[in-house]
PDB file of C-alpha atoms in Angstrom:
ATOM      1  CA  UNK A   1      88.231 119.629  92.760  1.00  0.00           C
ATOM      2  CA  UNK A   2      87.588 122.492  95.128  1.00  0.00           C
ATOM      3  CA  UNK A   3      90.241 125.056  95.891  1.00  0.00           C
ATOM      4  CA  UNK A   4      89.842 127.006  99.105  1.00  0.00           C
ATOM      5  CA  UNK A   5      92.253 129.953  99.251  1.00  0.00           C
ATOM      6  CA  UNK A   6      92.928 131.366 102.671  1.00  0.00           C
ATOM      7  CA  UNK A   7      92.099 134.944 103.574  1.00  0.00           C
ATOM      8  CA  UNK A   8      94.079 137.471 101.586  1.00  0.00           C
ATOM      9  CA  UNK A   9      95.450 134.880  99.190  1.00  0.00           C
ATOM     10  CA  UNK A  10      94.413 133.421  95.896  1.00  0.00           C
ATOM     11  CA  UNK A  11      95.366 130.684  93.502  1.00  0.00           C
ATOM     12  CA  UNK A  12      94.962 130.668  89.742  1.00  0.00           C
ATOM     13  CA  UNK A  13      94.373 127.261  88.195  1.00  0.00           C
ATOM     14  CA  UNK A  14      96.212 127.939  84.921  1.00  0.00           C
ATOM     15  CA  UNK A  15      99.621 127.166  86.451  1.00  0.00           C
ATOM     16  CA  UNK A  16     100.420 130.719  87.489  1.00  0.00           C
ATOM     17  CA  UNK A  17      99.844 132.184  90.919  1.00  0.00           C
ATOM     18  CA  UNK A  18      98.957 135.575  92.302  1.00  0.00           C
ATOM     19  CA  UNK A  19     100.551 134.847  95.642  1.00  0.00           C
ATOM     20  CA  UNK A  20     104.094 134.400  96.898  1.00  0.00           C
ATOM     21  CA  UNK A  21     105.434 130.916  96.349  1.00  0.00           C
ATOM     22  CA  UNK A  22     104.864 128.813  99.494  1.00  0.00           C
ATOM     23  CA  UNK A  23     107.840 127.666 101.539  1.00  0.00           C
ATOM     24  CA  UNK A  24     106.581 124.096 101.240  1.00  0.00           C
ATOM     25  CA  UNK A  25     103.557 122.002 100.399  1.00  0.00           C
ATOM     26  CA  UNK A  26     101.944 120.056 103.241  1.00  0.00           C
ATOM     27  CA  UNK A  27      99.985 116.983 102.134  1.00  0.00           C
ATOM     28  CA  UNK A  28      97.636 115.956 104.927  1.00  0.00           C
ATOM     29  CA  UNK A  29      95.679 112.731 104.733  1.00  0.00           C
ATOM     30  CA  UNK A  30      94.768 109.570 106.660  1.00  0.00           C
ATOM     31  CA  UNK A  31      96.871 106.464 107.041  1.00  0.00           C
ATOM     32  CA  UNK A  32      95.812 103.878 104.451  1.00  0.00           C
ATOM     33  CA  UNK A  33      94.375 106.775 102.492  1.00  0.00           C
ATOM     34  CA  UNK A  34      96.506 106.504  99.360  1.00  0.00           C
ATOM     35  CA  UNK A  35      99.184 108.975 100.466  1.00  0.00           C
ATOM     36  CA  UNK A  36     102.010 106.664  99.370  1.00  0.00           C
ATOM     37  CA  UNK A  37     100.618 106.550  95.834  1.00  0.00           C
ATOM     38  CA  UNK A  38     100.298 110.330  95.799  1.00  0.00           C
ATOM     39  CA  UNK A  39     103.831 110.707  97.169  1.00  0.00           C
ATOM     40  CA  UNK A  40     105.269 108.667  94.304  1.00  0.00           C
ATOM     41  CA  UNK A  41     103.426 110.860  91.821  1.00  0.00           C
ATOM     42  CA  UNK A  42     104.567 114.086  93.452  1.00  0.00           C
ATOM     43  CA  UNK A  43     108.189 113.007  93.653  1.00  0.00           C
ATOM     44  CA  UNK A  44     108.180 112.381  89.918  1.00  0.00           C
ATOM     45  CA  UNK A  45     107.964 116.135  89.324  1.00  0.00           C
ATOM     46  CA  UNK A  46     111.465 117.589  88.883  1.00  0.00           C
ATOM     47  CA  UNK A  47     110.595 120.653  90.968  1.00  0.00           C
ATOM     48  CA  UNK A  48     108.802 118.888  93.808  1.00  0.00           C
ATOM     49  CA  UNK A  49     110.830 117.021  96.405  1.00  0.00           C
ATOM     50  CA  UNK A  50     108.998 114.434  98.437  1.00  0.00           C
ATOM     51  CA  UNK A  51     110.785 111.867 100.589  1.00  0.00           C
ATOM     52  CA  UNK A  52     108.971 109.298 102.733  1.00  0.00           C
ATOM     53  CA  UNK A  53     106.333 110.088 105.316  1.00  0.00           C
ATOM     54  CA  UNK A  54     107.464 113.010 107.483  1.00  0.00           C
ATOM     55  CA  UNK A  55     105.313 112.696 110.603  1.00  0.00           C
ATOM     56  CA  UNK A  56     108.546 112.640 112.600  1.00  0.00           C
ATOM     57  CA  UNK A  57     108.686 116.414 112.105  1.00  0.00           C
ATOM     58  CA  UNK A  58     105.654 116.852 114.372  1.00  0.00           C
ATOM     59  CA  UNK A  59     105.518 113.645 116.440  1.00  0.00           C
ATOM     60  CA  UNK A  60     108.442 114.578 118.668  1.00  0.00           C
ATOM     61  CA  UNK A  61     107.892 118.336 118.825  1.00  0.00           C
ATOM     62  CA  UNK A  62     106.353 119.590 122.055  1.00  0.00           C
ATOM     63  CA  UNK A  63     105.453 122.939 123.585  1.00  0.00           C
ATOM     64  CA  UNK A  64     106.343 123.978 127.138  1.00  0.00           C
ATOM     65  CA  UNK A  65     106.873 127.207 129.051  1.00  0.00           C
ATOM     66  CA  UNK A  66     110.070 127.818 127.078  1.00  0.00           C
ATOM     67  CA  UNK A  67     108.412 127.334 123.693  1.00  0.00           C
ATOM     68  CA  UNK A  68     108.663 124.548 121.125  1.00  0.00           C
ATOM     69  CA  UNK A  69     111.226 121.826 121.790  1.00  0.00           C
ATOM     70  CA  UNK A  70     112.157 118.531 120.125  1.00  0.00           C
ATOM     71  CA  UNK A  71     112.571 115.352 122.125  1.00  0.00           C
ATOM     72  CA  UNK A  72     115.801 114.496 120.349  1.00  0.00           C
ATOM     73  CA  UNK A  73     116.118 111.056 121.915  1.00  0.00           C
ATOM     74  CA  UNK A  74     112.711 109.984 120.644  1.00  0.00           C
ATOM     75  CA  UNK A  75     113.285 111.658 117.281  1.00  0.00           C
ATOM     76  CA  UNK A  76     116.570 109.851 116.722  1.00  0.00           C
ATOM     77  CA  UNK A  77     114.895 106.541 117.629  1.00  0.00           C
ATOM     78  CA  UNK A  78     112.179 107.099 115.004  1.00  0.00           C
ATOM     79  CA  UNK A  79     112.520 104.570 112.155  1.00  0.00           C
ATOM     80  CA  UNK A  80     111.234 106.927 109.453  1.00  0.00           C
ATOM     81  CA  UNK A  81     113.501 109.752 110.638  1.00  0.00           C
ATOM     82  CA  UNK A  82     116.558 107.493 110.652  1.00  0.00           C
ATOM     83  CA  UNK A  83     115.953 106.422 107.082  1.00  0.00           C
ATOM     84  CA  UNK A  84     114.931 109.833 105.761  1.00  0.00           C
ATOM     85  CA  UNK A  85     118.358 111.389 105.285  1.00  0.00           C
ATOM     86  CA  UNK A  86     117.094 114.441 107.193  1.00  0.00           C
ATOM     87  CA  UNK A  87     118.908 115.363 110.405  1.00  0.00           C
ATOM     88  CA  UNK A  88     118.020 117.766 113.182  1.00  0.00           C
ATOM     89  CA  UNK A  89     120.700 120.490 113.226  1.00  0.00           C
ATOM     90  CA  UNK A  90     122.889 121.101 116.237  1.00  0.00           C
ATOM     91  CA  UNK A  91     122.193 124.363 117.975  1.00  0.00           C
ATOM     92  CA  UNK A  92     118.656 124.728 116.618  1.00  0.00           C
ATOM     93  CA  UNK A  93     115.344 123.725 118.120  1.00  0.00           C
ATOM     94  CA  UNK A  94     111.626 124.297 117.743  1.00  0.00           C
ATOM     95  CA  UNK A  95     110.514 126.275 114.700  1.00  0.00           C
ATOM     96  CA  UNK A  96     114.087 126.891 113.503  1.00  0.00           C
ATOM     97  CA  UNK A  97     114.926 123.183 113.619  1.00  0.00           C
ATOM     98  CA  UNK A  98     111.651 122.295 111.890  1.00  0.00           C
ATOM     99  CA  UNK A  99     112.222 124.736 109.044  1.00  0.00           C
ATOM    100  CA  UNK A 100     115.848 123.642 108.634  1.00  0.00           C
ATOM    101  CA  UNK A 101     114.752 120.004 108.252  1.00  0.00           C
ATOM    102  CA  UNK A 102     112.117 121.089 105.732  1.00  0.00           C
ATOM    103  CA  UNK A 103     114.851 122.796 103.729  1.00  0.00           C
ATOM    104  CA  UNK A 104     116.841 119.557 103.794  1.00  0.00           C
ATOM    105  CA  UNK A 105     113.948 117.766 102.109  1.00  0.00           C
ATOM    106  CA  UNK A 106     114.318 119.981  99.041  1.00  0.00           C
ATOM    107  CA  UNK A 107     116.654 118.191  96.618  1.00  0.00           C
ATOM    108  CA  UNK A 108     117.785 121.503  95.040  1.00  0.00           C
ATOM    109  CA  UNK A 109     117.326 125.219  95.568  1.00  0.00           C
ATOM    110  CA  UNK A 110     114.586 125.446  92.934  1.00  0.00           C
ATOM    111  CA  UNK A 111     112.535 122.499  94.234  1.00  0.00           C
ATOM    112  CA  UNK A 112     109.582 122.811  96.577  1.00  0.00           C
ATOM    113  CA  UNK A 113     109.775 120.504  99.629  1.00  0.00           C
ATOM    114  CA  UNK A 114     106.664 118.426 100.266  1.00  0.00           C
ATOM    115  CA  UNK A 115     105.691 117.170 103.722  1.00  0.00           C
ATOM    116  CA  UNK A 116     103.562 114.022 103.962  1.00  0.00           C
ATOM    117  CA  UNK A 117     101.622 114.178 107.243  1.00  0.00           C
ATOM    118  CA  UNK A 118      98.840 112.132 108.828  1.00  0.00           C
ATOM    119  CA  UNK A 119      98.472 113.941 112.151  1.00  0.00           C
ATOM    120  CA  UNK A 120      99.102 117.183 114.073  1.00  0.00           C
ATOM    121  CA  UNK A 121      98.322 119.472 111.171  1.00  0.00           C
ATOM    122  CA  UNK A 122      97.918 122.357 113.607  1.00  0.00           C
ATOM    123  CA  UNK A 123     101.563 121.992 114.695  1.00  0.00           C
ATOM    124  CA  UNK A 124     102.897 121.907 111.134  1.00  0.00           C
ATOM    125  CA  UNK A 125     100.752 124.926 110.296  1.00  0.00           C
ATOM    126  CA  UNK A 126     102.219 126.873 113.211  1.00  0.00           C
ATOM    127  CA  UNK A 127     105.774 125.956 112.204  1.00  0.00           C
ATOM    128  CA  UNK A 128     105.397 127.024 108.547  1.00  0.00           C
ATOM    129  CA  UNK A 129     102.621 129.619 108.283  1.00  0.00           C
ATOM    130  CA  UNK A 130     103.640 130.311 104.685  1.00  0.00           C
ATOM    131  CA  UNK A 131     102.984 126.723 103.561  1.00  0.00           C
ATOM    132  CA  UNK A 132     100.287 125.622 101.126  1.00  0.00           C
ATOM    133  CA  UNK A 133      98.160 122.672 102.228  1.00  0.00           C
ATOM    134  CA  UNK A 134      96.759 119.833 100.158  1.00  0.00           C
ATOM    135  CA  UNK A 135      93.987 118.016 102.001  1.00  0.00           C
ATOM    136  CA  UNK A 136      93.955 114.478 100.630  1.00  0.00           C
ATOM    137  CA  UNK A 137      90.905 112.408 101.507  1.00  0.00           C
ATOM    138  CA  UNK A 138      89.735 108.835 101.034  1.00  0.00           C
ATOM    139  CA  UNK A 139      86.458 107.146 101.862  1.00  0.00           C
ATOM    140  CA  UNK A 140      86.773 105.832 105.444  1.00  0.00           C
ATOM    141  CA  UNK A 141      85.120 102.561 104.483  1.00  0.00           C
ATOM    142  CA  UNK A 142      88.072 101.810 102.211  1.00  0.00           C
ATOM    143  CA  UNK A 143      90.642 103.096 104.697  1.00  0.00           C
ATOM    144  CA  UNK A 144      89.193 100.806 107.371  1.00  0.00           C
ATOM    145  CA  UNK A 145      89.303  97.816 105.050  1.00  0.00           C
ATOM    146  CA  UNK A 146      92.894  98.566 104.054  1.00  0.00           C
ATOM    147  CA  UNK A 147      94.064  98.762 107.691  1.00  0.00           C
ATOM    148  CA  UNK A 148      93.102  95.127 108.179  1.00  0.00           C
ATOM    149  CA  UNK A 149      95.388  94.098 105.347  1.00  0.00           C
ATOM    150  CA  UNK A 150      98.295  95.840 107.084  1.00  0.00           C
ATOM    151  CA  UNK A 151      97.717  93.934 110.311  1.00  0.00           C
ATOM    152  CA  UNK A 152      96.870  97.137 112.191  1.00  0.00           C
ATOM    153  CA  UNK A 153      93.343  96.020 113.037  1.00  0.00           C
ATOM    154  CA  UNK A 154      91.294  92.866 113.026  1.00  0.00           C
ATOM    155  CA  UNK A 155      88.039  94.470 111.886  1.00  0.00           C
ATOM    156  CA  UNK A 156      86.703  97.632 110.284  1.00  0.00           C
ATOM    157  CA  UNK A 157      85.412  98.953 113.631  1.00  0.00           C
ATOM    158  CA  UNK A 158      89.019  99.360 114.778  1.00  0.00           C
ATOM    159  CA  UNK A 159      90.499  99.810 111.302  1.00  0.00           C
ATOM    160  CA  UNK A 160      88.723 103.144 110.843  1.00  0.00           C
ATOM    161  CA  UNK A 161      90.204 104.688 114.016  1.00  0.00           C
ATOM    162  CA  UNK A 162      93.282 106.250 112.284  1.00  0.00           C
ATOM    163  CA  UNK A 163      90.971 107.848 109.713  1.00  0.00           C
ATOM    164  CA  UNK A 164      88.800 109.270 112.497  1.00  0.00           C
ATOM    165  CA  UNK A 165      91.806 110.765 114.299  1.00  0.00           C
ATOM    166  CA  UNK A 166      93.107 112.425 111.132  1.00  0.00           C
ATOM    167  CA  UNK A 167      89.684 113.769 110.189  1.00  0.00           C
ATOM    168  CA  UNK A 168      88.981 115.128 113.678  1.00  0.00           C
ATOM    169  CA  UNK A 169      92.294 116.963 113.646  1.00  0.00           C
ATOM    170  CA  UNK A 170      91.528 118.372 110.221  1.00  0.00           C
ATOM    171  CA  UNK A 171      88.052 119.591 111.065  1.00  0.00           C
ATOM    172  CA  UNK A 172      89.311 121.231 114.270  1.00  0.00           C
ATOM    173  CA  UNK A 173      92.097 122.889 112.291  1.00  0.00           C
ATOM    174  CA  UNK A 174      89.771 124.054 109.516  1.00  0.00           C
ATOM    175  CA  UNK A 175      87.417 125.600 112.099  1.00  0.00           C
ATOM    176  CA  UNK A 176      90.182 128.074 113.017  1.00  0.00           C
ATOM    177  CA  UNK A 177      89.933 129.599 109.505  1.00  0.00           C
ATOM    178  CA  UNK A 178      93.631 129.161 108.706  1.00  0.00           C
ATOM    179  CA  UNK A 179      95.282 131.657 106.380  1.00  0.00           C
ATOM    180  CA  UNK A 180      96.921 128.890 104.364  1.00  0.00           C
ATOM    181  CA  UNK A 181      95.775 128.317 100.791  1.00  0.00           C
ATOM    182  CA  UNK A 182      94.078 124.903 100.794  1.00  0.00           C
ATOM    183  CA  UNK A 183      93.341 122.485  97.967  1.00  0.00           C
ATOM    184  CA  UNK A 184      91.181 119.397  98.537  1.00  0.00           C
ATOM    185  CA  UNK A 185      91.850 116.303  96.435  1.00  0.00           C
ATOM    186  CA  UNK A 186      90.046 112.976  96.824  1.00  0.00           C
ATOM    187  CA  UNK A 187      91.785 109.631  96.339  1.00  0.00           C
ATOM    188  CA  UNK A 188      88.808 108.491  94.298  1.00  0.00           C
ATOM    189  CA  UNK A 189      89.240 111.405  91.867  1.00  0.00           C
ATOM    190  CA  UNK A 190      92.999 110.906  91.667  1.00  0.00           C
ATOM    191  CA  UNK A 191      92.789 107.264  90.563  1.00  0.00           C
ATOM    192  CA  UNK A 192      89.872 107.963  88.202  1.00  0.00           C
ATOM    193  CA  UNK A 193      91.384 111.029  86.493  1.00  0.00           C
ATOM    194  CA  UNK A 194      95.034 111.189  87.618  1.00  0.00           C
ATOM    195  CA  UNK A 195      96.322 113.777  85.162  1.00  0.00           C
ATOM    196  CA  UNK A 196      93.477 116.152  85.970  1.00  0.00           C
ATOM    197  CA  UNK A 197      94.145 115.857  89.693  1.00  0.00           C
ATOM    198  CA  UNK A 198      97.887 116.315  89.304  1.00  0.00           C
ATOM    199  CA  UNK A 199      97.439 119.318  87.037  1.00  0.00           C
ATOM    200  CA  UNK A 200      95.276 120.929  89.719  1.00  0.00           C
ATOM    201  CA  UNK A 201      97.940 120.188  92.345  1.00  0.00           C
ATOM    202  CA  UNK A 202     100.730 121.674  90.218  1.00  0.00           C
ATOM    203  CA  UNK A 203      98.725 124.793  89.404  1.00  0.00           C
ATOM    204  CA  UNK A 204      97.966 125.180  93.092  1.00  0.00           C
ATOM    205  CA  UNK A 205     101.667 125.655  93.889  1.00  0.00           C
ATOM    206  CA  UNK A 206     102.409 127.628  90.714  1.00  0.00           C
ATOM    207  CA  UNK A 207     104.198 124.901  88.756  1.00  0.00           C
ATOM    208  CA  UNK A 208     103.512 123.382  85.337  1.00  0.00           C
ATOM    209  CA  UNK A 209     102.331 119.782  85.183  1.00  0.00           C
ATOM    210  CA  UNK A 210     105.011 117.243  84.260  1.00  0.00           C
ATOM    211  CA  UNK A 211     104.095 113.843  82.707  1.00  0.00           C
ATOM    212  CA  UNK A 212     106.895 112.244  84.744  1.00  0.00           C
ATOM    213  CA  UNK A 213     104.520 112.357  87.696  1.00  0.00           C
ATOM    214  CA  UNK A 214     102.806 109.287  86.236  1.00  0.00           C
ATOM    215  CA  UNK A 215     106.005 107.385  85.453  1.00  0.00           C
ATOM    216  CA  UNK A 216     106.333 105.776  88.908  1.00  0.00           C
ATOM    217  CA  UNK A 217     105.216 102.279  87.687  1.00  0.00           C
ATOM    218  CA  UNK A 218     108.490 102.123  85.735  1.00  0.00           C
ATOM    219  CA  UNK A 219     110.603 102.127  88.901  1.00  0.00           C
ATOM    220  CA  UNK A 220     108.344 101.067  91.799  1.00  0.00           C
ATOM    221  CA  UNK A 221     106.103  98.134  92.676  1.00  0.00           C
ATOM    222  CA  UNK A 222     102.996 100.323  92.360  1.00  0.00           C
ATOM    223  CA  UNK A 223     100.707  99.900  89.362  1.00  0.00           C
ATOM    224  CA  UNK A 224      99.323 102.731  87.265  1.00  0.00           C
ATOM    225  CA  UNK A 225      96.202 104.490  88.603  1.00  0.00           C
ATOM    226  CA  UNK A 226      93.034 102.476  88.134  1.00  0.00           C
ATOM    227  CA  UNK A 227      89.492 103.734  88.664  1.00  0.00           C
ATOM    228  CA  UNK A 228      88.642 100.314  90.108  1.00  0.00           C
ATOM    229  CA  UNK A 229      90.609 101.296  93.217  1.00  0.00           C
ATOM    230  CA  UNK A 230      87.860 103.773  94.091  1.00  0.00           C
ATOM    231  CA  UNK A 231      84.892 102.712  96.212  1.00  0.00           C
ATOM    232  CA  UNK A 232      86.086  99.151  96.709  1.00  0.00           C
ATOM    233  CA  UNK A 233      84.066  98.987  99.915  1.00  0.00           C
ATOM    234  CA  UNK A 234      80.905  98.706  97.828  1.00  0.00           C
ATOM    235  CA  UNK A 235      82.148  95.354  96.527  1.00  0.00           C
ATOM    236  CA  UNK A 236      84.277  94.048  99.379  1.00  0.00           C
ATOM    237  CA  UNK A 237      82.493  94.964 102.630  1.00  0.00           C
ATOM    238  CA  UNK A 238      79.401  93.284 103.975  1.00  0.00           C
ATOM    239  CA  UNK A 239      76.359  95.378 104.942  1.00  0.00           C
ATOM    240  CA  UNK A 240      77.229  94.808 108.602  1.00  0.00           C
ATOM    241  CA  UNK A 241      80.811  96.023 108.100  1.00  0.00           C
ATOM    242  CA  UNK A 242      79.581  99.112 106.276  1.00  0.00           C
ATOM    243  CA  UNK A 243      77.167  99.853 109.123  1.00  0.00           C
ATOM    244  CA  UNK A 244      79.932  99.480 111.721  1.00  0.00           C
ATOM    245  CA  UNK A 245      82.194 101.976 109.941  1.00  0.00           C
ATOM    246  CA  UNK A 246      79.419 104.482 109.329  1.00  0.00           C
ATOM    247  CA  UNK A 247      78.252 104.348 112.941  1.00  0.00           C
ATOM    248  CA  UNK A 248      81.762 104.828 114.327  1.00  0.00           C
ATOM    249  CA  UNK A 249      82.563 107.664 111.933  1.00  0.00           C
ATOM    250  CA  UNK A 250      79.270 109.408 112.683  1.00  0.00           C
ATOM    251  CA  UNK A 251      79.037 113.074 111.718  1.00  0.00           C
ATOM    252  CA  UNK A 252      82.604 113.070 110.420  1.00  0.00           C
ATOM    253  CA  UNK A 253      81.441 111.263 107.280  1.00  0.00           C
ATOM    254  CA  UNK A 254      79.417 114.070 105.645  1.00  0.00           C
ATOM    255  CA  UNK A 255      81.925 116.628 106.921  1.00  0.00           C
ATOM    256  CA  UNK A 256      84.631 114.822 104.960  1.00  0.00           C
ATOM    257  CA  UNK A 257      82.651 114.899 101.729  1.00  0.00           C
ATOM    258  CA  UNK A 258      81.337 111.323 101.753  1.00  0.00           C
ATOM    259  CA  UNK A 259      77.751 110.164 102.102  1.00  0.00           C
ATOM    260  CA  UNK A 260      76.043 107.413 104.046  1.00  0.00           C
ATOM    261  CA  UNK A 261      75.307 104.274 102.077  1.00  0.00           C
ATOM    262  CA  UNK A 262      71.670 104.337 103.143  1.00  0.00           C
ATOM    263  CA  UNK A 263      69.690 104.692 106.348  1.00  0.00           C
ATOM    264  CA  UNK A 264      71.587 105.779 109.497  1.00  0.00           C
ATOM    265  CA  UNK A 265      73.309 102.651 110.831  1.00  0.00           C
ATOM    266  CA  UNK A 266      72.164 101.188 114.168  1.00  0.00           C
ATOM    267  CA  UNK A 267      74.521 101.345 117.134  1.00  0.00           C
ATOM    268  CA  UNK A 268      76.346  98.054 117.782  1.00  0.00           C
ATOM    269  CA  UNK A 269      75.401  96.476 121.091  1.00  0.00           C
ATOM    270  CA  UNK A 270      77.734  96.555 124.079  1.00  0.00           C
ATOM    271  CA  UNK A 271      78.197  92.806 123.654  1.00  0.00           C
ATOM    272  CA  UNK A 272      79.224  93.222 120.020  1.00  0.00           C
ATOM    273  CA  UNK A 273      81.693  95.982 120.872  1.00  0.00           C
ATOM    274  CA  UNK A 274      83.259  93.800 123.589  1.00  0.00           C
ATOM    275  CA  UNK A 275      83.543  90.916 121.148  1.00  0.00           C
ATOM    276  CA  UNK A 276      85.142  93.203 118.565  1.00  0.00           C
ATOM    277  CA  UNK A 277      87.695  94.467 121.102  1.00  0.00           C
ATOM    278  CA  UNK A 278      88.692  90.911 122.019  1.00  0.00           C
ATOM    279  CA  UNK A 279      88.930  89.681 118.437  1.00  0.00           C
ATOM    280  CA  UNK A 280      90.871  92.787 117.415  1.00  0.00           C
ATOM    281  CA  UNK A 281      93.479  92.319 120.143  1.00  0.00           C
ATOM    282  CA  UNK A 282      93.823  88.659 119.238  1.00  0.00           C
ATOM    283  CA  UNK A 283      94.272  89.463 115.558  1.00  0.00           C
ATOM    284  CA  UNK A 284      96.823  92.244 116.129  1.00  0.00           C
ATOM    285  CA  UNK A 285      98.912  90.210 118.573  1.00  0.00           C
ATOM    286  CA  UNK A 286      98.840  87.161 116.333  1.00  0.00           C
ATOM    287  CA  UNK A 287     100.104  89.297 113.452  1.00  0.00           C
ATOM    288  CA  UNK A 288     102.811  90.897 115.598  1.00  0.00           C
ATOM    289  CA  UNK A 289     104.064  87.505 116.759  1.00  0.00           C
ATOM    290  CA  UNK A 290     104.007  86.157 113.215  1.00  0.00           C
ATOM    291  CA  UNK A 291     106.197  89.023 112.018  1.00  0.00           C
ATOM    292  CA  UNK A 292     108.453  89.706 114.991  1.00  0.00           C
ATOM    293  CA  UNK A 293     108.306  86.710 117.344  1.00  0.00           C
ATOM    294  CA  UNK A 294     106.884  86.966 120.848  1.00  0.00           C
ATOM    295  CA  UNK A 295     109.680  88.503 122.947  1.00  0.00           C
ATOM    296  CA  UNK A 296     110.116  91.902 121.302  1.00  0.00           C
ATOM    297  CA  UNK A 297     106.397  92.798 121.001  1.00  0.00           C
ATOM    298  CA  UNK A 298     105.854  91.852 124.659  1.00  0.00           C
ATOM    299  CA  UNK A 299     108.873  93.818 125.897  1.00  0.00           C
ATOM    300  CA  UNK A 300     107.881  96.807 123.823  1.00  0.00           C
ATOM    301  CA  UNK A 301     104.335  96.647 125.186  1.00  0.00           C
ATOM    302  CA  UNK A 302     105.532  96.466 128.797  1.00  0.00           C
ATOM    303  CA  UNK A 303     107.928  99.364 128.236  1.00  0.00           C
ATOM    304  CA  UNK A 304     105.155 101.493 126.792  1.00  0.00           C
ATOM    305  CA  UNK A 305     102.647 100.624 129.507  1.00  0.00           C
ATOM    306  CA  UNK A 306     105.147 101.322 132.310  1.00  0.00           C
ATOM    307  CA  UNK A 307     106.604 104.344 130.478  1.00  0.00           C
ATOM    308  CA  UNK A 308     110.140 102.955 130.588  1.00  0.00           C
ATOM    309  CA  UNK A 309     111.808 104.127 127.341  1.00  0.00           C
ATOM    310  CA  UNK A 310     114.974 102.113 127.982  1.00  0.00           C
ATOM    311  CA  UNK A 311     112.921  98.898 128.115  1.00  0.00           C
ATOM    312  CA  UNK A 312     111.102  99.455 124.824  1.00  0.00           C
ATOM    313  CA  UNK A 313     113.802 101.003 122.646  1.00  0.00           C
ATOM    314  CA  UNK A 314     115.806  97.822 122.076  1.00  0.00           C
ATOM    315  CA  UNK A 315     112.763  95.804 120.991  1.00  0.00           C
ATOM    316  CA  UNK A 316     111.544  98.727 118.889  1.00  0.00           C
ATOM    317  CA  UNK A 317     114.865  98.931 117.060  1.00  0.00           C
ATOM    318  CA  UNK A 318     114.877  95.213 116.308  1.00  0.00           C
ATOM    319  CA  UNK A 319     111.255  95.345 115.163  1.00  0.00           C
ATOM    320  CA  UNK A 320     112.048  98.356 112.987  1.00  0.00           C
ATOM    321  CA  UNK A 321     114.813  96.408 111.247  1.00  0.00           C
ATOM    322  CA  UNK A 322     112.349  93.637 110.425  1.00  0.00           C
ATOM    323  CA  UNK A 323     109.745  96.170 109.330  1.00  0.00           C
ATOM    324  CA  UNK A 324     112.125  97.660 106.756  1.00  0.00           C
ATOM    325  CA  UNK A 325     112.662  94.193 105.269  1.00  0.00           C
ATOM    326  CA  UNK A 326     108.919  93.570 105.315  1.00  0.00           C
ATOM    327  CA  UNK A 327     108.194  96.841 103.515  1.00  0.00           C
ATOM    328  CA  UNK A 328     110.750  96.080 100.832  1.00  0.00           C
TER     329      UNK A 328
END
């Protein structure tokens, strides 16, 4: 499990640290990459405070000639933000508002807040330059397969797109040689040797390991870590599906620490890509209608396409209410 300290900083793996304690820990990984499992483990530590996903901290933060500003209307319409218990403070904006919300995530003064992010790592890094960063990775062939099960995509060609976006952002960020201390942890290693991975994480932020981090099966619907969860693509994807993912991922695959399954995959024909686009749209819309009916997805889509927030917010709110029930 490689540790990559930033310039001028170091990290000792015996649970102590030769650097100032970070203001927070940023966990950065792809959607359908196992971040929910990791979050449950982290939140079991009495001195680590990890709520739900916290992409809302960066999704609605924008930079203009006056500096960083939150789109408060969009933030307050965000389903995850509304259910997080975190609130943007009155009178603060930009970096100050971001850091105040991070402080709210900490359950007590001696706990370290943990941010779970899937995008815009460069923004989070700029907001909290004294944060430590855990890069959490998963094989894109499994992430792509998992996206289909969520109804986000109808095939692995489209299912791997969120992984690609997260990995591109990471590699661009890493190329800037950030000063943050960085630890890389793979999903495959976490489920195969969970205590070892969690001990490395705790030592990285200068805390002792706590066995309660593996107690989440007692109070959640998630099972205990199982090595069989690693590399499922080898058993569950066809050779054609594997080739599609590997071609679309391209050079990002070795850069993320994963290897090709064999010979470089051939490029899918234009006809195949067109057929995949059509089948993907059909699958996604069929799933949306099954979950939410036809009216709200259509109205939301029209509002987004025409950039009319007032048209899409009502349908989004109703769909969010159904999503919460679905997730439970």
